[in-house]
Amino acid sequence: MSPGASTEDTFRRKDLLGLRFLSAGEITHILDVAEQFRGLNTRAVKKVPTLRGKSVVHLFLEPSTRTRTSFDIAAKRMSADTFSISGSASSTTKGETLLDTAKNLAAMHPDIIVVRHRRAGGAMILADALPETCIINAGDGACEHPTQGLLDLLTIRRALGGFAGRTVTILGDITHSRVARSNIWGLTKVGAKVRVCGPPTLIPMGLEEWGVEVHHNLEEAVRGADVLMALRIQQERIPRGGHFFPTLREYSRLYGLNRDKLRRWARKDVVIMHPGPVNRGVELEPEVIDGDWSVILDQVENGVAVRMACMYLVLGGERAAAREGRG
Ligand code: CP
């Protein structure tokens, strides 16, 4: 199925490329399926036969700790066979293109390729070129990181009970952040109000047209928000010699969160999130990362269940289960 609009309350796509392509119903359905998988991750025996006989290739051409491990754990807990390829260990270092790499991998008939690539649109190119292989976008440049957006939504839904009437403030480097884009698409679709806050140089022009409130003053962005989601400055996407703020110390003074700012401006029950990796002492002080407000490790935990749900759904698991009278 092409990445066009859908109003369905289920998920019937071959690929998961971005939250901008999904309806609120599809997003909610993925979260509901992830919720069902969550329990498996704390059982004594963490294995089900759901994807037995399926093979999953993790093609990570950019560094990753959480996403890659979480996809691998998720696939193995569903009994799939998994194969990992990193940028430094692949033939892309010898000049092979992403598309040629993927076509060669597809010739070995994996069922899913999970791909992370530094260029926006990398996953979409593979989805179009490989009709027999499900493609899951694990981050494409500054464009989207849909499974991160979904795990963030699941974490918010679990913490707050829903999205209606809730305000989520996304703080920091919005311009270079695929996490910000996926969250903005996802949160606005399911009915949350989204604010972004950062220096003008790190917020793209025209975000208001997405239905997003734009702030440059941290206090205004924090007051009344239910969730504060801090983002790392994406140094790897900032062109060499690019200067978006005077110094890290200045950035942290104006846009970093510490206990004092939270006590003065934030709701008592505010929820602090961060997709990781965190630069301690820059966007968040350690007392915030490790404090009672933080659900940062809940995000990581929920990531495994979300990735189980995504792999299960792109492979048509629900349709197969229904055909066999199990759905
Ligand atoms: N949140 C996230 O994508 O982390 P990794 O880069 O470690 O996968």
XYZ file of C-alpha atoms and ligand atoms in Angstrom:
335
model
C 0.000 0.000 0.000
C 1.375 3.454 -0.823
C 1.897 5.913 2.032
C -1.402 7.741 1.370
C -4.048 8.810 3.859
C -6.195 6.190 5.562
C -9.143 6.502 7.894
C -8.980 2.899 9.050
C -8.772 1.962 12.727
C -6.447 -0.897 11.948
C -3.067 -1.174 10.229
C -2.770 -2.898 6.855
C 0.395 -1.403 5.388
C 3.446 -3.212 4.048
C 5.767 -0.565 5.474
C 6.007 1.829 8.391
C 7.651 4.962 7.016
C 6.379 7.874 9.060
C 3.578 9.024 11.347
C 2.605 11.686 8.817
C 1.139 8.923 6.640
C -0.959 7.318 9.402
C -4.474 8.148 10.584
C -5.306 8.667 14.250
C -7.065 5.285 14.110
C -3.988 3.502 12.795
C -1.771 5.113 15.435
C -4.193 4.184 18.213
C -4.371 0.635 16.893
C -0.574 0.240 16.965
C -0.528 1.540 20.562
C -3.274 -0.914 21.525
C -1.375 -3.848 20.005
C 1.841 -2.674 21.724
C -0.030 -2.599 25.019
C -0.883 -6.278 24.515
C 2.780 -7.115 23.890
C 4.043 -5.168 26.928
C 3.363 -7.956 29.398
C 5.664 -10.370 27.593
C 8.698 -8.239 28.401
C 8.471 -8.814 32.147
C 7.572 -12.508 32.074
C 10.089 -15.140 33.242
C 10.103 -16.657 29.749
C 10.162 -13.797 27.256
C 9.430 -15.641 24.045
C 6.398 -16.281 21.851
C 6.305 -18.050 18.469
C 4.519 -15.158 16.700
C 7.226 -14.531 14.044
C 8.710 -18.053 13.899
C 10.180 -18.664 10.429
C 10.436 -14.926 9.667
C 13.710 -13.096 9.192
C 14.490 -9.496 10.047
C 17.515 -7.522 8.833
C 18.590 -4.504 10.880
C 20.388 -2.188 8.460
C 21.763 0.620 10.617
C 23.877 3.025 8.610
C 23.966 5.525 11.496
C 24.881 4.830 15.148
C 22.169 3.616 17.540
C 21.952 2.109 21.012
C 18.253 2.056 21.929
C 16.502 1.614 18.576
C 18.737 -1.114 17.242
C 18.835 -3.132 20.470
C 15.144 -2.708 21.000
C 14.236 -3.909 17.474
C 16.583 -6.862 17.899
C 15.160 -7.831 21.293
C 11.608 -7.359 19.995
C 12.206 -9.603 16.966
C 13.953 -12.299 19.003
C 11.204 -12.328 21.638
C 8.784 -13.088 18.799
C 11.099 -15.915 17.577
C 12.224 -14.221 14.345
C 15.767 -14.753 13.056
C 17.662 -11.461 13.073
C 20.702 -10.181 11.191
C 22.430 -6.879 11.912
C 24.485 -4.755 9.547
C 26.168 -1.537 10.639
C 27.515 1.235 8.433
C 31.155 0.662 9.309
C 30.892 -3.099 8.674
C 28.920 -2.945 5.435
C 29.989 -2.577 1.817
C 28.578 0.975 1.815
C 32.127 1.868 3.004
C 33.310 0.637 -0.437
C 30.914 2.945 -2.282
C 27.796 0.730 -2.595
C 24.592 2.774 -2.555
C 21.773 2.319 -0.060
C 19.496 1.025 -2.823
C 22.030 -1.523 -4.117
C 22.726 -2.645 -0.553
C 19.017 -3.115 0.090
C 18.345 -4.904 -3.225
C 21.147 -7.361 -2.448
C 19.778 -7.954 1.037
C 16.254 -8.381 -0.384
C 17.566 -11.053 -2.770
C 18.116 -13.199 0.341
C 14.360 -12.915 1.088
C 14.194 -11.357 4.528
C 10.642 -10.530 5.590
C 11.474 -7.152 7.122
C 14.314 -4.672 6.677
C 14.582 -2.149 9.518
C 16.621 0.766 8.174
C 18.304 3.783 9.708
C 19.955 6.189 7.298
C 21.407 9.681 7.544
C 19.393 10.958 4.568
C 15.713 11.932 4.711
C 13.662 9.593 2.510
C 16.057 6.616 2.782
C 13.362 4.229 4.044
C 10.853 5.410 1.452
C 13.240 4.661 -1.418
C 13.565 1.071 -0.171
C 9.812 0.668 0.345
C 9.158 1.676 -3.278
C 11.971 -0.470 -4.699
C 11.323 -3.664 -2.716
C 7.695 -4.750 -3.128
C 8.245 -8.123 -1.416
C 9.966 -6.786 1.722
C 8.399 -4.850 4.600
C 10.398 -1.717 5.397
C 10.389 -0.094 8.826
C 11.957 3.341 9.163
C 14.260 3.448 12.201
C 15.169 7.087 11.517
C 15.841 8.871 8.220
C 17.944 12.010 8.556
C 15.990 14.827 10.165
C 12.723 13.561 8.631
C 11.003 10.934 10.821
C 11.586 8.328 13.520
C 8.130 6.760 13.624
C 8.741 4.020 16.185
C 10.247 6.613 18.561
C 7.137 8.753 18.054
C 4.917 5.741 18.773
C 6.802 4.723 21.913
C 6.604 8.325 23.108
C 2.846 8.325 22.512
C 2.457 5.024 24.358
C 4.464 6.419 27.288
C 2.323 9.575 27.399
C -0.910 7.587 27.147
C 0.186 5.340 29.999
C 1.290 8.306 32.143
C -1.733 10.563 31.508
C -4.468 8.143 30.499
C -5.043 9.795 27.095
C -4.283 12.781 24.907
C -7.420 14.954 24.838
C -6.862 18.304 26.539
C -3.180 17.521 27.213
C -0.273 19.784 26.283
C 3.135 18.455 25.267
C 6.063 20.880 25.037
C 8.989 19.774 22.880
C 12.176 21.606 23.834
C 15.418 22.214 22.012
C 16.715 21.498 18.535
C 13.499 21.084 16.549
C 15.089 21.921 13.191
C 17.372 18.891 13.054
C 15.165 16.448 14.980
C 13.315 13.548 13.351
C 11.921 12.724 16.813
C 10.288 16.166 16.973
C 8.704 15.686 13.548
C 7.280 12.242 14.327
C 5.960 13.467 17.675
C 4.365 16.556 16.141
C 2.619 14.441 13.497
C 1.550 11.784 15.972
C 0.489 13.986 18.874
C -1.545 16.428 16.783
C -3.347 13.524 15.063
C -4.409 11.920 18.343
C -5.666 15.217 19.751
C -2.895 16.559 21.999
C -1.837 20.198 21.896
C 1.831 20.624 20.936
C 4.169 23.473 21.822
C 7.774 23.747 20.693
C 10.381 25.898 22.379
C 13.971 26.766 21.538
C 16.151 29.461 20.051
C 14.673 30.870 16.807
C 17.624 29.368 14.903
C 16.608 25.838 15.976
C 12.891 26.061 15.117
C 11.838 25.718 11.461
C 9.778 28.510 9.906
C 6.055 27.904 9.433
C 5.524 25.343 12.220
C 2.379 27.199 13.263
C 0.776 25.895 10.062
C 1.115 22.393 11.541
C -1.122 23.513 14.418
C 1.851 23.897 16.756
C 2.432 26.755 19.251
C 5.942 28.213 18.908
C 7.743 29.677 21.946
C 11.209 31.081 22.488
C 10.740 31.734 26.207
C 11.180 28.615 28.345
C 8.963 29.735 31.231
C 6.016 30.363 28.895
C 6.498 26.984 27.229
C 6.751 25.112 30.539
C 3.797 26.698 32.357
C 0.703 24.506 32.156
C 2.341 21.772 30.076
C 1.553 18.160 31.039
C 4.686 16.807 29.367
C 8.108 18.355 28.750
C 10.053 16.463 26.099
C 13.680 17.638 25.917
C 15.756 16.947 22.801
C 19.490 16.701 22.237
C 21.188 19.196 19.953
C 21.789 17.112 16.831
C 25.428 18.140 16.322
C 25.860 15.460 13.645
C 23.274 17.195 11.424
C 24.627 20.714 11.920
C 26.938 21.678 9.047
C 30.570 22.143 10.053
C 31.085 25.737 11.153
C 27.309 26.241 11.680
C 26.519 28.295 14.773
C 22.935 28.195 16.031
C 23.586 29.610 19.540
C 26.518 31.395 21.208
C 27.751 28.625 23.568
C 26.432 25.393 25.104
C 26.519 27.096 28.515
C 24.277 29.896 27.204
C 21.950 27.384 25.526
C 21.655 25.396 28.736
C 20.992 28.530 30.818
C 18.122 29.570 28.526
C 16.639 26.213 27.448
C 17.954 23.520 29.812
C 15.737 22.149 32.584
C 16.830 21.880 36.203
C 15.043 21.275 39.509
C 14.746 24.970 40.276
C 13.020 25.854 36.978
C 10.650 22.899 37.327
C 9.710 23.859 40.898
C 9.028 27.469 39.868
C 7.228 26.992 36.548
C 6.084 23.414 35.975
C 2.971 21.545 37.085
C 3.686 19.407 40.155
C 2.790 16.280 38.196
C 4.677 17.225 35.016
C 6.137 14.314 33.049
C 9.731 14.650 31.756
C 10.707 12.777 28.603
C 13.791 12.498 26.410
C 14.335 10.105 23.484
C 18.016 9.633 24.323
C 20.908 9.828 24.068
C 20.895 12.575 26.722
C 23.695 15.106 27.032
C 23.635 15.398 30.828
C 23.990 18.984 32.005
C 23.018 20.469 28.630
C 19.293 19.910 27.921
C 18.569 18.263 31.300
C 20.406 18.361 34.635
C 21.040 14.957 36.280
C 18.500 15.670 39.067
C 15.793 15.939 36.389
C 16.910 12.900 34.374
C 16.999 10.723 37.495
C 14.168 12.443 39.412
C 10.576 11.398 40.045
C 9.349 13.447 37.077
C 11.307 11.362 34.606
C 9.783 8.582 32.458
C 12.880 8.330 30.261
C 13.489 4.660 31.031
C 9.758 3.916 30.645
C 10.135 5.247 27.085
C 12.923 2.721 26.470
C 10.878 -0.104 28.012
C 7.829 0.774 25.900
C 10.037 0.835 22.804
C 10.353 -2.949 22.809
C 6.567 -3.470 22.863
C 6.008 -0.831 20.175
C 8.569 -2.452 17.896
C 7.014 -5.871 18.472
C 3.653 -4.411 17.463
C 5.073 -2.730 14.358
C 6.834 -5.873 13.091
C 3.764 -7.990 13.817
C 1.434 -5.596 12.030
C 3.489 -4.959 8.874
C 3.718 -8.729 8.416
C -0.065 -8.910 8.568
C -0.024 -10.877 11.815
C -3.522 -9.861 12.768
C -4.932 -10.797 9.375
C -3.181 -14.182 9.561
C -4.452 -14.754 13.094
C -8.004 -13.873 12.013
C -7.765 -16.292 9.035
C -6.699 -19.034 11.413
C -9.551 -18.213 13.793
C -7.240 -16.782 16.475
C -8.030 -13.092 15.948
N 16.189 7.424 20.581
C 17.064 6.870 19.724
O 16.802 6.782 18.520
O 18.208 6.395 20.306
P 19.361 5.639 19.513
O 19.984 6.628 18.557
O 20.312 5.158 20.565
O 18.727 4.513 18.739
